[in-house]
Coordinates of C-alpha atoms (C1' of nucleotides) in Angstrom, one line a residue:
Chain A
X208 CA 42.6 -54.6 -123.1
X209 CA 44.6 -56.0 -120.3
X210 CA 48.4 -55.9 -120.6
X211 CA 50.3 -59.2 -121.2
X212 CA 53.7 -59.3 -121.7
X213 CA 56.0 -62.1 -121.9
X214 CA 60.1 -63.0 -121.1
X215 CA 61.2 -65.8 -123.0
X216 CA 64.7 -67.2 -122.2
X217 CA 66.1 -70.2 -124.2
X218 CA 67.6 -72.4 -121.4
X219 CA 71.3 -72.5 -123.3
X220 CA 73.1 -71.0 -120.3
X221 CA 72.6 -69.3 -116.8
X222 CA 70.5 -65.8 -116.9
X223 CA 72.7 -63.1 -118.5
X224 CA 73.2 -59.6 -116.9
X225 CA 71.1 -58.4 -120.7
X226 CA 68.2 -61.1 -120.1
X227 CA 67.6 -60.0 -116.9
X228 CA 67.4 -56.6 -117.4
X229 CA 64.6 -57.7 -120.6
X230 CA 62.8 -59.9 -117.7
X231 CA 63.0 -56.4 -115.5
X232 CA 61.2 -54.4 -118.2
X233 CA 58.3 -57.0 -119.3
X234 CA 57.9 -56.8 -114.9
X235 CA 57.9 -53.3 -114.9
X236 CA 55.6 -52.7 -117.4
X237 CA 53.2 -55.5 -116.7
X238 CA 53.0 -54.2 -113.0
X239 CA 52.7 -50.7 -114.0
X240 CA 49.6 -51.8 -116.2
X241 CA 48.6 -54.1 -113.8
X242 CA 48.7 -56.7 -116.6
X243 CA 50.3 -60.2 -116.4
X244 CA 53.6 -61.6 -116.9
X245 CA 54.2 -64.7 -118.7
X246 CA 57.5 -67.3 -118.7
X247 CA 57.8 -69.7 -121.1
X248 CA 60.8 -71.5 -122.5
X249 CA 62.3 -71.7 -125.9
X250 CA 63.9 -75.1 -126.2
X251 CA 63.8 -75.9 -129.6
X252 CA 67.4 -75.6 -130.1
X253 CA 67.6 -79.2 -129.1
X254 CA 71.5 -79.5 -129.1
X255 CA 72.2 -76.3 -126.8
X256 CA 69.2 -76.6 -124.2
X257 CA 69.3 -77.9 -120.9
X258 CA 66.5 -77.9 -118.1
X259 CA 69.4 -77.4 -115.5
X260 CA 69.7 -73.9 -117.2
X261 CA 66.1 -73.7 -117.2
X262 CA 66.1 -74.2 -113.3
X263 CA 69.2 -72.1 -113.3
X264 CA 66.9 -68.9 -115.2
X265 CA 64.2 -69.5 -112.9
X266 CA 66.1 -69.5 -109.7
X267 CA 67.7 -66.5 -111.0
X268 CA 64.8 -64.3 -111.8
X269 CA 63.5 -65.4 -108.4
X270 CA 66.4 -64.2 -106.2
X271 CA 66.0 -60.8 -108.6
X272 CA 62.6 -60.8 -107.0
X273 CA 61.3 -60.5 -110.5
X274 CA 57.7 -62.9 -109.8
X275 CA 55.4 -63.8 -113.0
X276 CA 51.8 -64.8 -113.4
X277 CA 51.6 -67.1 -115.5
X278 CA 53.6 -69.7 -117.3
X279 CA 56.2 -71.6 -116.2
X280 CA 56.0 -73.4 -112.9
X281 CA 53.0 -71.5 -112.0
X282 CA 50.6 -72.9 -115.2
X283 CA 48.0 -70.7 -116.6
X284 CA 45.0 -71.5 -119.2
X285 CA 47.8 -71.2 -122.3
X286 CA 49.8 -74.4 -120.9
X287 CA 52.2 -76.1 -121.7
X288 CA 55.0 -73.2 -121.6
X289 CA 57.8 -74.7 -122.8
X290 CA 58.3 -74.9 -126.8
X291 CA 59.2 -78.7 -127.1
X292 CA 56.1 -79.5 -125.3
X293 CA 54.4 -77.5 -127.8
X294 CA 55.1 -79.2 -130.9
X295 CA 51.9 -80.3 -131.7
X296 CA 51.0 -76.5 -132.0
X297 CA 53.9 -75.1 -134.4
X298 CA 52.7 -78.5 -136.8
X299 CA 49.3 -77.5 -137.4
X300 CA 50.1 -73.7 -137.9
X301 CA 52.3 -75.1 -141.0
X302 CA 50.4 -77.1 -142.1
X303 CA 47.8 -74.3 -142.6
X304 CA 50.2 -72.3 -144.2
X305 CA 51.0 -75.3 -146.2
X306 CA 47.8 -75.6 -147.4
X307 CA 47.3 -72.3 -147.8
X308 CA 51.1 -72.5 -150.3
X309 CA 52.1 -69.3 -148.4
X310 CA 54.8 -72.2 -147.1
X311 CA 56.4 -75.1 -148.9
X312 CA 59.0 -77.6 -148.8
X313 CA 62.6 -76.9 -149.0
X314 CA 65.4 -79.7 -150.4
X315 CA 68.4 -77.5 -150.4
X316 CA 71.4 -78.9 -148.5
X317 CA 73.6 -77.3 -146.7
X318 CA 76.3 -77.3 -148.9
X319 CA 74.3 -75.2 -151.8
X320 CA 72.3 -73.0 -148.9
X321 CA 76.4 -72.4 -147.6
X322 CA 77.3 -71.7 -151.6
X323 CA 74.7 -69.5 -152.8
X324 CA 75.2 -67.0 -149.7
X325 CA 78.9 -66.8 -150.3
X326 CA 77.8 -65.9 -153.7
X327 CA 75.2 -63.0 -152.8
X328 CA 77.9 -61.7 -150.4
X329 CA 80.4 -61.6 -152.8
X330 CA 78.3 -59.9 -155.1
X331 CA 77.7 -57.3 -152.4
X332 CA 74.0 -58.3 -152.2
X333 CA 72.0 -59.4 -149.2
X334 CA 72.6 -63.2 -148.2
X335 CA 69.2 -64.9 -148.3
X336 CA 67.4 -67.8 -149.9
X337 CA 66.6 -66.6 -153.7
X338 CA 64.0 -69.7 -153.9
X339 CA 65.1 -72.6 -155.5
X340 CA 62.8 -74.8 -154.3
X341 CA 59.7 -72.2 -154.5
X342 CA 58.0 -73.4 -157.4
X343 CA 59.1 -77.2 -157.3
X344 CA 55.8 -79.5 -159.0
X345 CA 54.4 -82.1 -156.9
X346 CA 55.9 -84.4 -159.0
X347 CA 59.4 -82.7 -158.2
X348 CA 58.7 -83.0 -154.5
X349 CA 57.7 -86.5 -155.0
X350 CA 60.9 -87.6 -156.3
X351 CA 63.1 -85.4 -153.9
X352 CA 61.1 -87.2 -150.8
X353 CA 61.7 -90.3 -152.7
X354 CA 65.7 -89.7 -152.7
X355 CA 65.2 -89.7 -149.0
X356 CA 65.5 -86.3 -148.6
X357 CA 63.5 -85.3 -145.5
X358 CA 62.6 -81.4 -146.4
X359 CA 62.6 -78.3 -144.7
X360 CA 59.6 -75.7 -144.5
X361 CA 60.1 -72.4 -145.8
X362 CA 58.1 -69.3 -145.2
X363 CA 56.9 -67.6 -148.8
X364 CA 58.4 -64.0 -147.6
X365 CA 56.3 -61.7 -149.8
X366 CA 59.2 -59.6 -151.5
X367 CA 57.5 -56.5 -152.9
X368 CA 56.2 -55.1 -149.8
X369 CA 57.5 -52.6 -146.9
X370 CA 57.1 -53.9 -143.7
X371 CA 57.1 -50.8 -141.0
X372 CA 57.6 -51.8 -137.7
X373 CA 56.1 -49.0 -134.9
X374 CA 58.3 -49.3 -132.0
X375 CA 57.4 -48.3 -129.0
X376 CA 61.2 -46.7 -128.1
X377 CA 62.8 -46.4 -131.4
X378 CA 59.7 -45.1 -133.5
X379 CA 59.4 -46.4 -137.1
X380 CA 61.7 -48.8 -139.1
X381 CA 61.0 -50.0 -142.5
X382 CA 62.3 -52.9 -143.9
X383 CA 61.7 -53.7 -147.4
X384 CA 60.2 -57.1 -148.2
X385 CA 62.8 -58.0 -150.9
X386 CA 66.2 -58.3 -148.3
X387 CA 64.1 -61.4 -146.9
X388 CA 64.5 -64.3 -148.7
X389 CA 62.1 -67.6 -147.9
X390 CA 63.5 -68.5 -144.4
X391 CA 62.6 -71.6 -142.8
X392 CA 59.7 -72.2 -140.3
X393 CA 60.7 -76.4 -139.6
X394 CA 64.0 -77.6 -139.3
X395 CA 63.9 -81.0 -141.4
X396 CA 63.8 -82.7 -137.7
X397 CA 60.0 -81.4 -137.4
X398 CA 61.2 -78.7 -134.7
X399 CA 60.0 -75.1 -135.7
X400 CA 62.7 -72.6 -136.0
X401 CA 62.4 -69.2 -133.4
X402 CA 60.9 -67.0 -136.0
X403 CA 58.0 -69.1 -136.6
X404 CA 57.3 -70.6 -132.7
X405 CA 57.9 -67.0 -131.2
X406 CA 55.0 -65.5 -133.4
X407 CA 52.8 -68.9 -132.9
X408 CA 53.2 -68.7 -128.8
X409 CA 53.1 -65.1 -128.4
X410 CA 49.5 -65.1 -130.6
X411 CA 48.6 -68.1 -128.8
X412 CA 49.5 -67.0 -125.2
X413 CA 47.8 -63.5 -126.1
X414 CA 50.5 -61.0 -125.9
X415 CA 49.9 -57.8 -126.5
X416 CA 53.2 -56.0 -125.8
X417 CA 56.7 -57.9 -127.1
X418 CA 59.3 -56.2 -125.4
X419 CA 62.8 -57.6 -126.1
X420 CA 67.1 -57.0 -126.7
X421 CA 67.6 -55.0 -130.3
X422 CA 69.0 -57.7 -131.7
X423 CA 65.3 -59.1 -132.4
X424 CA 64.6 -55.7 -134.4
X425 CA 65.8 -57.1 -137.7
X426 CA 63.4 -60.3 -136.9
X427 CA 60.3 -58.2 -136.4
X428 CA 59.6 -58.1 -140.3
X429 CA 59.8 -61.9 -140.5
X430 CA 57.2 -62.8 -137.5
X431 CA 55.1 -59.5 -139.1
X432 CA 54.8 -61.9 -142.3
X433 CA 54.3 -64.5 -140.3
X434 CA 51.5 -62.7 -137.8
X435 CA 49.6 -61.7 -141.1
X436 CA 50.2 -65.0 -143.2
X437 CA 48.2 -66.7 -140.2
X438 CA 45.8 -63.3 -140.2
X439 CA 46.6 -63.0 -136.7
X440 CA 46.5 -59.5 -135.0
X441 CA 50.2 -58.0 -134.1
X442 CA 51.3 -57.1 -130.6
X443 CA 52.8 -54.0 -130.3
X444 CA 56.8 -54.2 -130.0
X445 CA 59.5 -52.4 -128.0
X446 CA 63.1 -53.0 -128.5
X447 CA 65.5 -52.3 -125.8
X448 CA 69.2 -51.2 -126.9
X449 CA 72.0 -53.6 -125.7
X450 CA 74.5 -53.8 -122.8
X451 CA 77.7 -53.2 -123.7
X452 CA 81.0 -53.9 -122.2
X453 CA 83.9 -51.5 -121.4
X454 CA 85.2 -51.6 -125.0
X455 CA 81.8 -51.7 -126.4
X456 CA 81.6 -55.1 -127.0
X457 CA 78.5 -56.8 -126.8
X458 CA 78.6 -58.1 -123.0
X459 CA 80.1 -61.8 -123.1
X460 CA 82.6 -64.1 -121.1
X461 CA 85.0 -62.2 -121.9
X462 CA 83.8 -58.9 -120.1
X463 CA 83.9 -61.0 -116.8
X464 CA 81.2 -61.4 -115.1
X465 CA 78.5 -61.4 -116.9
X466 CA 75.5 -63.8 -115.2
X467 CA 73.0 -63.2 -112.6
X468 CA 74.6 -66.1 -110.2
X469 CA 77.6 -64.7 -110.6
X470 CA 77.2 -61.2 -109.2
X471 CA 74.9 -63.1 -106.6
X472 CA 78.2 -65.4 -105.6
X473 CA 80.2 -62.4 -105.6
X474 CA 77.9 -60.9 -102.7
X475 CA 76.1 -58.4 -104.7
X476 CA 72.5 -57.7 -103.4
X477 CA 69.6 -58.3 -105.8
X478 CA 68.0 -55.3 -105.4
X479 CA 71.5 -53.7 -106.2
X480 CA 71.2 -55.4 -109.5
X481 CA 67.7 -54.8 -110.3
X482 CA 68.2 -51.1 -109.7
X483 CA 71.5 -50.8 -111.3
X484 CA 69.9 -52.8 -114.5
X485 CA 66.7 -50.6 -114.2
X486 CA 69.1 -47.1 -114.9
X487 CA 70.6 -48.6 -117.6
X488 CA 68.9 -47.8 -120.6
X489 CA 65.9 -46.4 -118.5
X490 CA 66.1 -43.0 -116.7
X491 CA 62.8 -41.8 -114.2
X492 CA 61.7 -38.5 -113.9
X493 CA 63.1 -37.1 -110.8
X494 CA 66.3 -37.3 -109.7
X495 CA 66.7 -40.0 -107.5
X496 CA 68.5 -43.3 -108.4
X497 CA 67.9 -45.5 -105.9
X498 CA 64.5 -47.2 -106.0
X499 CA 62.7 -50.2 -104.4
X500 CA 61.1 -52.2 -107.2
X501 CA 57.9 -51.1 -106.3
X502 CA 59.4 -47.5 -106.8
X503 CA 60.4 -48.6 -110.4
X504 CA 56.9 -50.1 -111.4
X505 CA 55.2 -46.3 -110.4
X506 CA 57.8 -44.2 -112.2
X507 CA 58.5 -47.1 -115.3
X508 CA 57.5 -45.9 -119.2
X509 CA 59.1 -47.2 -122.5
X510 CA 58.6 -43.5 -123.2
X511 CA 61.4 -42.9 -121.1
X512 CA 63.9 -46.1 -122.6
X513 CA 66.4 -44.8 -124.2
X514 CA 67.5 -45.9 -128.0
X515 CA 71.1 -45.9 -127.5
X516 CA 73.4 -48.6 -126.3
X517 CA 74.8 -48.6 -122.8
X518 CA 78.3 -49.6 -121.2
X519 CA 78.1 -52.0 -117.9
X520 CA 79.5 -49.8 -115.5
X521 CA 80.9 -52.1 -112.3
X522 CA 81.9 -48.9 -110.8
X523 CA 78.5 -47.5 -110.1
X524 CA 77.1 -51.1 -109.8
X525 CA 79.9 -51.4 -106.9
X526 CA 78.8 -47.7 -105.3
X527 CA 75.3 -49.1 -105.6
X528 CA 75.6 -52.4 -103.8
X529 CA 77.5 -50.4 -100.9
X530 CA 74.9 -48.0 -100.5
X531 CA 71.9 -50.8 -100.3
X532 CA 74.5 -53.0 -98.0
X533 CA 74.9 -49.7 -95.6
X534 CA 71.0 -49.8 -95.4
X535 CA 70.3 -52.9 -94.2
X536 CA 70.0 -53.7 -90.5
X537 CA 72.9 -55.1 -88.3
X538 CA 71.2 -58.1 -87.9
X539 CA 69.9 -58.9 -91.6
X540 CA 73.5 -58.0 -92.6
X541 CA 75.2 -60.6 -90.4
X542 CA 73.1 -63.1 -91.8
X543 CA 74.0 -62.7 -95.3
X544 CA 77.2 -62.5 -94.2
X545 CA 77.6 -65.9 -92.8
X546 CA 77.6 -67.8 -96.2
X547 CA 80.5 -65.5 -97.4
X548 CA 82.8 -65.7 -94.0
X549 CA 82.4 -69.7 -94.4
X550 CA 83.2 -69.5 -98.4
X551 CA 86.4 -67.4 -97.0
X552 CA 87.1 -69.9 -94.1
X553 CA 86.2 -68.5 -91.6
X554 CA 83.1 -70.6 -90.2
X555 CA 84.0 -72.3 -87.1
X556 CA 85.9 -68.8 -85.8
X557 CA 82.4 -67.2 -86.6
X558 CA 80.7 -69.7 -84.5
X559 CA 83.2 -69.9 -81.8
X560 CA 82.5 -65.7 -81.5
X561 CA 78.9 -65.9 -80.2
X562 CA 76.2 -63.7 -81.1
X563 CA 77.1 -60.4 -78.8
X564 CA 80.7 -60.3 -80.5
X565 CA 79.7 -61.4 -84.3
X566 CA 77.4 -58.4 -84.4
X567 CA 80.4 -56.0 -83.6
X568 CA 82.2 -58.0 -85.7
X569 CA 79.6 -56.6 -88.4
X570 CA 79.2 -53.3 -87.4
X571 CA 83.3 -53.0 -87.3
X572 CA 83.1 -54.3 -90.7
X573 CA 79.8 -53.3 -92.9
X574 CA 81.4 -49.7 -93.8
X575 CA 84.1 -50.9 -95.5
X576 CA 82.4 -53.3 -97.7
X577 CA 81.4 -53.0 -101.5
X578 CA 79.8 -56.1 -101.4
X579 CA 79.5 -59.5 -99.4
X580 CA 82.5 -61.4 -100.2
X581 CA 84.3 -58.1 -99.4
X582 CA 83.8 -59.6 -95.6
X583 CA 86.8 -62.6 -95.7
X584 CA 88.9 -59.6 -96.4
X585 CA 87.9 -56.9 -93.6
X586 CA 87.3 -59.8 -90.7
X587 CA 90.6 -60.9 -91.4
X588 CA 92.3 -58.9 -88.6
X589 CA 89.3 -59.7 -86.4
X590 CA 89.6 -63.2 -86.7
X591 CA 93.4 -64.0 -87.7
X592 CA 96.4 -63.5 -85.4
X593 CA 98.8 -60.5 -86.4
X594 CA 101.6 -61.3 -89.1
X595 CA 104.2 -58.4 -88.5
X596 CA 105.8 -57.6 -92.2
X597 CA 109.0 -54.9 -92.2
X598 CA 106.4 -52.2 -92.3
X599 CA 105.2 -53.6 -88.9
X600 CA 108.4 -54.1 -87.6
X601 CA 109.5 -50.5 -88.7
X602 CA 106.8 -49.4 -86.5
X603 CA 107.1 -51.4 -83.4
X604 CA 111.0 -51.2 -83.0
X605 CA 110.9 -47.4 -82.5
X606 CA 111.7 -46.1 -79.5
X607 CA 109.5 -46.8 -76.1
X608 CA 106.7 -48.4 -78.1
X609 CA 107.6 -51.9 -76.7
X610 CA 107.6 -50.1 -73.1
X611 CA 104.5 -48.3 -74.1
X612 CA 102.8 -51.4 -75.3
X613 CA 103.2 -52.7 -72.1
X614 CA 101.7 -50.4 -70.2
X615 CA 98.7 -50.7 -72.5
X616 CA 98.8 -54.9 -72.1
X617 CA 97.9 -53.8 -68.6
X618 CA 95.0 -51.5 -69.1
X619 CA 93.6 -53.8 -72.2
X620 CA 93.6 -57.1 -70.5
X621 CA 91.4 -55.5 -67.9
X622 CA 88.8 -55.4 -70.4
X623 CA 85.4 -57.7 -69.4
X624 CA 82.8 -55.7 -71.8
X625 CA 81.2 -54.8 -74.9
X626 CA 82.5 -52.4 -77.4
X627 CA 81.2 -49.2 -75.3
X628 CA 83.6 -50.2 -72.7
X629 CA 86.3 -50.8 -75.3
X630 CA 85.7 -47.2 -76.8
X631 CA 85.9 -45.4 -73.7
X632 CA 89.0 -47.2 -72.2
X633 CA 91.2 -46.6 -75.7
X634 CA 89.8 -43.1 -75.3
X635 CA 90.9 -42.9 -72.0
X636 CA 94.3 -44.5 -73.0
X637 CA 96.5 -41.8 -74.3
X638 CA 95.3 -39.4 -71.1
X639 CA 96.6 -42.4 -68.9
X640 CA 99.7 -43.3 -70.3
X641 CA 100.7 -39.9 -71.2
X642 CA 101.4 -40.2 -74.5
X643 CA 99.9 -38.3 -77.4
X644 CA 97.1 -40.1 -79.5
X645 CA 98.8 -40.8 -83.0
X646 CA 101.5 -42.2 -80.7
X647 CA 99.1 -44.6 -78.8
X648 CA 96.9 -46.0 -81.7
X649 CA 99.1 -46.8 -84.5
X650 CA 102.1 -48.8 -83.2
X651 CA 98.9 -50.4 -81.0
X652 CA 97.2 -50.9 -84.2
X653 CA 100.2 -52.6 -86.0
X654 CA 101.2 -54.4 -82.5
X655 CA 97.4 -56.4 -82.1
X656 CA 96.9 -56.6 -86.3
X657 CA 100.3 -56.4 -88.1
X658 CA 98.8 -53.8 -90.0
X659 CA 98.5 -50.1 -90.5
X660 CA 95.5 -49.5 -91.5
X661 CA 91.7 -51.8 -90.9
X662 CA 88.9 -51.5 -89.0
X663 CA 88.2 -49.3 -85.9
X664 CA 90.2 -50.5 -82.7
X665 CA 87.5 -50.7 -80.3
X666 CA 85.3 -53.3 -82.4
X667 CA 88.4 -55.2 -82.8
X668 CA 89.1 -55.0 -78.8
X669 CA 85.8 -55.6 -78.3
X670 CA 85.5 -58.5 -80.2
X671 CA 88.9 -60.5 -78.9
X672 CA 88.1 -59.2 -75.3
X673 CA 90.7 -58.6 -72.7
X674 CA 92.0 -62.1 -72.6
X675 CA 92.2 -61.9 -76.6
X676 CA 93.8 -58.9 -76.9
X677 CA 96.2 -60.0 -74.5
X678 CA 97.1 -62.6 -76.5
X679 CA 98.1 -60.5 -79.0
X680 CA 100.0 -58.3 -77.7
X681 CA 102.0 -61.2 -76.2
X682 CA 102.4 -61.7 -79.8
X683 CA 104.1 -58.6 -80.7
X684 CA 106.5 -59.0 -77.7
X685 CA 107.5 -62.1 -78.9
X686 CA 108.0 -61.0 -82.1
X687 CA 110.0 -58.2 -81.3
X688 CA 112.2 -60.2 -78.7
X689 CA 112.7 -62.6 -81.4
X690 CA 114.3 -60.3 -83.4
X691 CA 116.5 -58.7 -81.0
X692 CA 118.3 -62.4 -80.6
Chain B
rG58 C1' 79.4 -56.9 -147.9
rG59 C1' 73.6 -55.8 -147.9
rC60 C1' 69.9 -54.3 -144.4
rC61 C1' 68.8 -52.1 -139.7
rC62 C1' 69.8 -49.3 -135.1
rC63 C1' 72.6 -45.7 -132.3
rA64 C1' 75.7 -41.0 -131.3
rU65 C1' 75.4 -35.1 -124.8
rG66 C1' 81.8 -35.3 -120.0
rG67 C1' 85.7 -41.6 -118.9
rU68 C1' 80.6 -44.2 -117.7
rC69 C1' 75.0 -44.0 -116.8
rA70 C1' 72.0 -40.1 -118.2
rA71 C1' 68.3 -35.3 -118.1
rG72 C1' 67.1 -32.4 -122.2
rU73 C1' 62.4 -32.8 -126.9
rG74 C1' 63.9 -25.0 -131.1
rG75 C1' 65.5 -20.0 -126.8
rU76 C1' 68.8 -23.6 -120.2
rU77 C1' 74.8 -20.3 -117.0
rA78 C1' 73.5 -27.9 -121.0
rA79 C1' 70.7 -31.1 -114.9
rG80 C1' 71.9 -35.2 -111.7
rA81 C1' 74.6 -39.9 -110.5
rC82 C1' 79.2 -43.0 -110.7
rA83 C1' 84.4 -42.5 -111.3
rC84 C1' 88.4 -38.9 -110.7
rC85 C1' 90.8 -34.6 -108.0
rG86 C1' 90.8 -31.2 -103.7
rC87 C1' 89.2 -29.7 -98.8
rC88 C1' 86.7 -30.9 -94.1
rC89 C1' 85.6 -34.6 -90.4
rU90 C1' 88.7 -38.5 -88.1
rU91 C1' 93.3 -42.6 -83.5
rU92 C1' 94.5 -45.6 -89.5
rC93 C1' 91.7 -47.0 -93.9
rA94 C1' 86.8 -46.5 -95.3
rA95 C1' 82.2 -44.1 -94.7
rG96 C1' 80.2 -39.1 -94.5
rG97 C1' 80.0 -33.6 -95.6
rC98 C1' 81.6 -29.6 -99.0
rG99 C1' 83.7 -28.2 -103.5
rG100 C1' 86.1 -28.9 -108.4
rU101 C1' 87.8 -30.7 -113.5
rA102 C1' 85.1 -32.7 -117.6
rA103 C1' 80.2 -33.2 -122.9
rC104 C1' 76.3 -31.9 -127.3
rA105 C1' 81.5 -36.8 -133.0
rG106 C1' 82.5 -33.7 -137.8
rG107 C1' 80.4 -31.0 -142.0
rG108 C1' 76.4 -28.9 -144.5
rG109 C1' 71.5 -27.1 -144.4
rU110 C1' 66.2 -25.3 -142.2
rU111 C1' 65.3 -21.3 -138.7
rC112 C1' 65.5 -14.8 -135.9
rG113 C1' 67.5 -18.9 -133.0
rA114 C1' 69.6 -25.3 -132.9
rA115 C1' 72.2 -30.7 -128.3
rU116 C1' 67.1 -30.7 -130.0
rC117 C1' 64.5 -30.9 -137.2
rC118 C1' 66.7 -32.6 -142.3
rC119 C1' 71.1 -34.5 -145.3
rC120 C1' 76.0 -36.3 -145.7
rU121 C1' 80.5 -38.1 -143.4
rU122 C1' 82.8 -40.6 -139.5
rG123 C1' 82.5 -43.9 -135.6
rG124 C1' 80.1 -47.8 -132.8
rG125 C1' 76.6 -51.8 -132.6
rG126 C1' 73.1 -55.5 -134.3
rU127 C1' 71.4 -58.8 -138.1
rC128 C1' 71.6 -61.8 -142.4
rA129 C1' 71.7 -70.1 -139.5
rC130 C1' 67.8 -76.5 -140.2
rC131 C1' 70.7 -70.5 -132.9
rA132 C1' 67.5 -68.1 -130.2

RNA sequence: GGCCCCAUGGUCAAGUGGUUAAGACACCGCCCUUUCAAGGCGGUAACAGGGGUUCGAAUCCCCUUGGGGUCACCA
């Protein structure tokens, strides 16, 4: 039977770092199978969902590279894909259970749901429904409906049975029947409730493998009542430990952050992310770590997902990005560049460089950086005119350096070239003015940037030119005439 | 609180009864170097604790401890 597996987001908030990496398994395992990928949407919590988020989700898994078959925005025969478009559907499945009495209507309010689970938990006992309204006569019903009470539907949860779940990465977990109390399939608005839509969709929509966070685990048992209630066939199911954050916390605001936009408005790349994701909580055979997605699909197994829990780790994520960032091409890196060195204000400079320079700019820049918005920070001395701070002036005011930076002035503002010609002429520089290296480069350094340390001297010579550089020596003169007076 | 899951260095992790217990990130040191990075080389560091089973346990069982999840007219 052909794979089909399925990422269901509810459209409550952007794609979280822990959804994403569920997306990135169902992928992985439906391309390794060569099975399909649905996404659909579960909107039923009417007062949290938004389609924004929805487009938000989408966008998200499609800057991930993380494509789908079928569902969402793409169709497929088991349309419509989004749950409140479905509602038709989740009636007629309770209504057979209905009629069948393995459901019935529910009166309770609130206030006495609220009551009697403060009572179990006091007791020490498990906080669930213990079935008031189970065995209500029609007439009962009757009258209730005639109060104006508009019911819920509850699920009869069989209590004396063991309900053994055979996951496909943490093995077998019972659950006995009697910790579930009658939990409700339709709110009293007519909407289903997750338990009950999940189990209708993913039988509807044919899924054969459910693979999801570990916080579904304690749900399987439910939808497993629900899957034979209906005498529907189960899917096989594979929970996936959580992400944690540095105090192992659950990941949430508070860890930073902690959606998919936000790493991508940082200047992470996506297939940083999707790697990183892929190692956490899943491990290939051989020892290498950093994988194309294609790479991932060959080597991916839920045999080889691990059980426990795993801590985001931004220091590895940050080594990862770098090393994808140092692979990319000079060109491809200047272009995702440009959106960052506008965000840091830096456009119109960027434009005013020209092509030739702006791609020394990036090569004088793309070691340093960890990831894209790194860039405002390490063109800063490219692009900004020296600031001399008392370090800086400590430097420059030592002895001959104001004679020796004018001998260098001389040599500099010869400059007509490219960076080759910039290399070899500071090479050359010591030799000519006689003075030893260290001597040369750092009060040069600090004279043209204000600064100590920063990029490579010939890109930023390079990319100012003779006239530039000029300039900015002119600068560090002034400066230090200035503070003579 | 009931139920469920989890437990190898600071972090991600390999390991599936016999290994000097991999590797990666981070950290530290050295090298390279006109600075800082990058890069190269090397180093510190782990089987939560206690009982079993076994000739032999990181690996199997039990208990304890610790962490997490879940018990909604949220998903």
């Amino acid at each position: 039977m052909r794979v089909r597996v399925r990422f269901a987001p509810s459209p409550t908030g952007p794609l979280h770092i822990g959804g994403a990496r569920s997306a990135l398994f169902n992928y992985l395992f439906a391309r390794h199978h060569q099975g399909v990928l649905v996404v659909r949407v579960e909107d039923t919590d009417l007062e949290r969902s938004r389609s924004e988020y929805e487009d938000e989700i989408l966008a998200s898994l499609d800057w991930l590279g993380l494509t789908w078959d079928e569902g969402l925005r793409v169709g497929g025969p088991h349309a419509p894909y989004r749950q409140t478009e479905r509602l038709d559907t989740y009636r007629q499945c309770a209504e057979v259970l209905l009629e069948r009495g393995l459901a019935y209507p529910c009166f309770c309010s609130e206030e006495e749901l609220e009551a009697e689970r403060a009572g179990l938990i006091a007791k020490g006992e498990t906080p669930r429904y213990l079935g008031t309204c189970r065995n209500l006569s029609e007439e009962e019903r009757a009258a209730r409906r005639q109060a104006g009470i508009v019911p819920t539907i509850r699920f009869r949860a069989p209590q004396d049975r063991l309900y053994v779940v055979e996951d496909l990465v943490r093995g077998r977990v019972a659950f006995e029947g009697n910790t579930i109390g009658d939990f409700i399939i339709m709110k009293s608005d007519g909407i289903p409730t997750y338990n009950f839509a999940v189990v209708v969709d993913d039988h509807l929509m044919e899924i054969t493998h459910v693979i999801r966070a570990e916080e579904h685990l304690t749900n399987t048992p439910r939808q497993m009542m629900i899957y034979e209630a209906m005498g529907w066939e189960m899917p096989k199911f594979a929970h996936v430990s959580l992400i944690l954050g540095e105090d192992r916390q659950k990941m949430s605001k508070r860890h930073g952050a902690t959606s998919v936009i936000q790493y991508r408005q940082r200047g992470y790349l996506p297939e940083a992310l999707v790697n990183f994701l892929a190692l956490l909580g899943w491990a290939p055979e051989g020892q290498e770590e950093l994988m194309t997605l294609d790479e991932m699909v060959r080597a991916f197994s839920l045999e080889r997902v691990a059980r426990n829990p795993a801590v985001f780790d931004l220091d590895k994520l940050n080594w990862m990005n770098q090393q994808y960032l140092k692979r990319k091409s000079t060109s491809e890196l200047g272009m995702l560049l440009r959106p960052f060195l506008e965000e840091a204000g830096y456009g119109a400079q960027v434009a005013a460089l020209g092509e030739a320079r702006y791609r020394i700019l990036v090569e004088g820049v793309r070691d340093y950086l960890v990831c894209l918005s790194d860039v405002g920070e390490y063109a800063r001395p490219f692009l900004d005119p020296p600031r001399y701070d008392s370090e800086a002036e400590a430097v420059l005011a030592q002895e001959g350096v104001a004679e020796m930076l004018a001998r260098c002035r001389v040599c500099l503002g010869a400059l007509e070239g490219g960076l080759d010609e910039a290399q070899s002429l500071l090479k050359e520089l010591p030799g000519m003015l006689g003075v030893p290296a260290r001597q040369v480069y750092r009060p040069l350094r600090v004279a043209l940037t204000g600064k100590t340390t920063g990029p490579e001297l010939p890109f930023l010579v390079a990319v100012w030119g003779g006239q530039g550089t000029e300039e900015r020596l002119q600068r560090a003169f002034a400066f230090l005439s200035a503070r003579k007076a």
